[in-house]
Amino acid sequence: MALLEDKVVLVDGGGQGVGAGIVRAALREGATGAFTGRRAEIGRQPAADTGATFVRVDPTRRRCAAPWDR
Protein backbone atom coordinates (compact mmCIF):
# COMPACT_ATOMS: atom_id res chain seq x y z
CA MET A 1 0.00 0.00 0.00
CA ALA A 2 1.29 3.44 -0.95
CA LEU A 3 1.88 5.97 1.81
CA LEU A 4 -0.91 8.34 0.63
CA GLU A 5 -3.31 5.86 -0.93
CA ASP A 6 -6.95 6.97 -0.59
CA LYS A 7 -5.84 10.48 0.42
CA VAL A 8 -6.54 13.77 -1.34
CA VAL A 9 -4.01 16.60 -1.46
CA LEU A 10 -4.50 20.25 -2.35
CA VAL A 11 -1.29 22.19 -2.97
CA ASP A 12 -1.40 25.97 -3.21
CA GLY A 13 1.19 27.14 -5.75
CA GLY A 14 1.80 23.69 -7.19
CA GLY A 15 2.58 24.77 -10.74
CA GLN A 16 6.32 25.14 -10.31
CA GLY A 17 9.20 24.87 -7.89
CA VAL A 18 8.70 23.28 -4.49
CA GLY A 19 4.93 23.14 -4.90
CA ALA A 20 5.23 21.16 -8.13
CA GLY A 21 7.60 18.77 -6.41
CA ILE A 22 5.09 18.23 -3.62
CA VAL A 23 2.34 17.49 -6.15
CA ARG A 24 4.53 14.95 -8.00
CA ALA A 25 5.65 13.26 -4.76
CA ALA A 26 2.12 13.03 -3.35
CA LEU A 27 0.73 11.51 -6.53
CA ARG A 28 3.65 9.11 -6.76
CA GLU A 29 2.71 7.94 -3.24
CA GLY A 30 -0.86 7.21 -4.31
CA ALA A 31 -2.74 10.41 -3.51
CA THR A 32 -5.33 12.05 -5.70
CA GLY A 33 -4.63 15.72 -6.04
CA ALA A 34 -5.31 19.22 -7.16
CA PHE A 35 -3.14 22.29 -7.13
CA THR A 36 -3.66 26.00 -7.53
CA GLY A 37 -1.74 28.74 -9.23
CA ARG A 38 -2.17 32.21 -10.65
CA ARG A 39 -0.95 31.52 -14.18
CA ALA A 40 -2.76 28.97 -16.31
CA GLU A 41 0.14 28.74 -18.76
CA ILE A 42 2.34 27.43 -15.94
CA GLY A 43 -0.26 25.10 -14.44
CA ARG A 44 -1.34 23.30 -17.62
CA GLN A 45 1.79 21.23 -18.18
CA PRO A 46 2.24 19.87 -14.64
CA ALA A 47 -1.46 18.95 -14.66
CA ALA A 48 -1.02 17.07 -17.92
CA ASP A 49 2.17 15.39 -16.69
CA THR A 50 0.78 14.22 -13.35
CA GLY A 51 -2.96 13.82 -13.86
CA ALA A 52 -3.64 16.28 -11.04
CA THR A 53 -6.32 18.91 -11.41
CA PHE A 54 -5.17 22.50 -11.87
CA VAL A 55 -7.36 25.34 -10.52
CA ARG A 56 -6.45 28.89 -11.48
CA VAL A 57 -6.66 31.14 -8.42
CA ASP A 58 -5.41 34.71 -8.20
CA PRO A 59 -5.28 35.76 -4.54
CA THR A 60 -4.66 39.37 -5.55
CA ARG A 61 -8.25 39.58 -6.79
CA ARG A 62 -10.76 39.83 -3.97
CA ARG A 63 -13.48 38.00 -5.82
CA CYS A 64 -11.21 35.06 -6.54
CA ALA A 65 -9.50 34.95 -3.16
CA ALA A 66 -12.63 35.06 -1.05
CA PRO A 67 -15.73 34.16 -3.05
CA TRP A 68 -17.71 33.57 0.15
CA ASP A 69 -17.11 37.14 1.35
CA ARG A 70 -19.36 39.12 -1.00
mmCIF file of C-alpha atoms in Angstrom:
data_model
loop_
_atom_site.group_PDB
_atom_site.id
_atom_site.type_symbol
_atom_site.label_atom_id
_atom_site.label_comp_id
_atom_site.label_asym_id
_atom_site.label_seq_id
_atom_site.Cartn_x
_atom_site.Cartn_y
_atom_site.Cartn_z
ATOM 1 C CA MET A 1 0.000 0.000 0.000
ATOM 2 C CA ALA A 2 1.289 3.438 -0.946
ATOM 3 C CA LEU A 3 1.879 5.971 1.806
ATOM 4 C CA LEU A 4 -0.906 8.342 0.627
ATOM 5 C CA GLU A 5 -3.307 5.857 -0.931
ATOM 6 C CA ASP A 6 -6.954 6.968 -0.587
ATOM 7 C CA LYS A 7 -5.840 10.483 0.422
ATOM 8 C CA VAL A 8 -6.545 13.771 -1.335
ATOM 9 C CA VAL A 9 -4.007 16.601 -1.459
ATOM 10 C CA LEU A 10 -4.498 20.246 -2.352
ATOM 11 C CA VAL A 11 -1.294 22.188 -2.974
ATOM 12 C CA ASP A 12 -1.395 25.970 -3.214
ATOM 13 C CA GLY A 13 1.190 27.137 -5.748
ATOM 14 C CA GLY A 14 1.801 23.692 -7.195
ATOM 15 C CA GLY A 15 2.583 24.766 -10.742
ATOM 16 C CA GLN A 16 6.324 25.144 -10.310
ATOM 17 C CA GLY A 17 9.199 24.873 -7.890
ATOM 18 C CA VAL A 18 8.701 23.279 -4.486
ATOM 19 C CA GLY A 19 4.927 23.136 -4.898
ATOM 20 C CA ALA A 20 5.226 21.158 -8.132
ATOM 21 C CA GLY A 21 7.601 18.770 -6.407
ATOM 22 C CA ILE A 22 5.091 18.230 -3.621
ATOM 23 C CA VAL A 23 2.345 17.487 -6.155
ATOM 24 C CA ARG A 24 4.531 14.951 -7.996
ATOM 25 C CA ALA A 25 5.645 13.258 -4.760
ATOM 26 C CA ALA A 26 2.124 13.032 -3.349
ATOM 27 C CA LEU A 27 0.730 11.513 -6.534
ATOM 28 C CA ARG A 28 3.652 9.107 -6.760
ATOM 29 C CA GLU A 29 2.706 7.942 -3.241
ATOM 30 C CA GLY A 30 -0.864 7.210 -4.306
ATOM 31 C CA ALA A 31 -2.738 10.414 -3.512
ATOM 32 C CA THR A 32 -5.332 12.054 -5.700
ATOM 33 C CA GLY A 33 -4.628 15.721 -6.035
ATOM 34 C CA ALA A 34 -5.309 19.220 -7.158
ATOM 35 C CA PHE A 35 -3.142 22.290 -7.129
ATOM 36 C CA THR A 36 -3.662 25.996 -7.532
ATOM 37 C CA GLY A 37 -1.744 28.737 -9.229
ATOM 38 C CA ARG A 38 -2.169 32.211 -10.655
ATOM 39 C CA ARG A 39 -0.947 31.522 -14.181
ATOM 40 C CA ALA A 40 -2.758 28.967 -16.309
ATOM 41 C CA GLU A 41 0.140 28.742 -18.762
ATOM 42 C CA ILE A 42 2.341 27.433 -15.939
ATOM 43 C CA GLY A 43 -0.261 25.097 -14.444
ATOM 44 C CA ARG A 44 -1.338 23.300 -17.618
ATOM 45 C CA GLN A 45 1.794 21.233 -18.182
ATOM 46 C CA PRO A 46 2.236 19.875 -14.641
ATOM 47 C CA ALA A 47 -1.456 18.948 -14.656
ATOM 48 C CA ALA A 48 -1.024 17.072 -17.919
ATOM 49 C CA ASP A 49 2.173 15.386 -16.690
ATOM 50 C CA THR A 50 0.776 14.223 -13.348
ATOM 51 C CA GLY A 51 -2.961 13.817 -13.860
ATOM 52 C CA ALA A 52 -3.636 16.279 -11.038
ATOM 53 C CA THR A 53 -6.323 18.906 -11.406
ATOM 54 C CA PHE A 54 -5.174 22.500 -11.868
ATOM 55 C CA VAL A 55 -7.357 25.339 -10.521
ATOM 56 C CA ARG A 56 -6.449 28.890 -11.480
ATOM 57 C CA VAL A 57 -6.661 31.137 -8.418
ATOM 58 C CA ASP A 58 -5.407 34.708 -8.199
ATOM 59 C CA PRO A 59 -5.281 35.764 -4.541
ATOM 60 C CA THR A 60 -4.660 39.370 -5.554
ATOM 61 C CA ARG A 61 -8.251 39.577 -6.789
ATOM 62 C CA ARG A 62 -10.757 39.831 -3.967
ATOM 63 C CA ARG A 63 -13.482 38.002 -5.825
ATOM 64 C CA CYS A 64 -11.211 35.060 -6.538
ATOM 65 C CA ALA A 65 -9.500 34.953 -3.163
ATOM 66 C CA ALA A 66 -12.629 35.063 -1.048
ATOM 67 C CA PRO A 67 -15.733 34.157 -3.046
ATOM 68 C CA TRP A 68 -17.709 33.566 0.148
ATOM 69 C CA ASP A 69 -17.111 37.135 1.351
ATOM 70 C CA ARG A 70 -19.361 39.117 -1.005
#
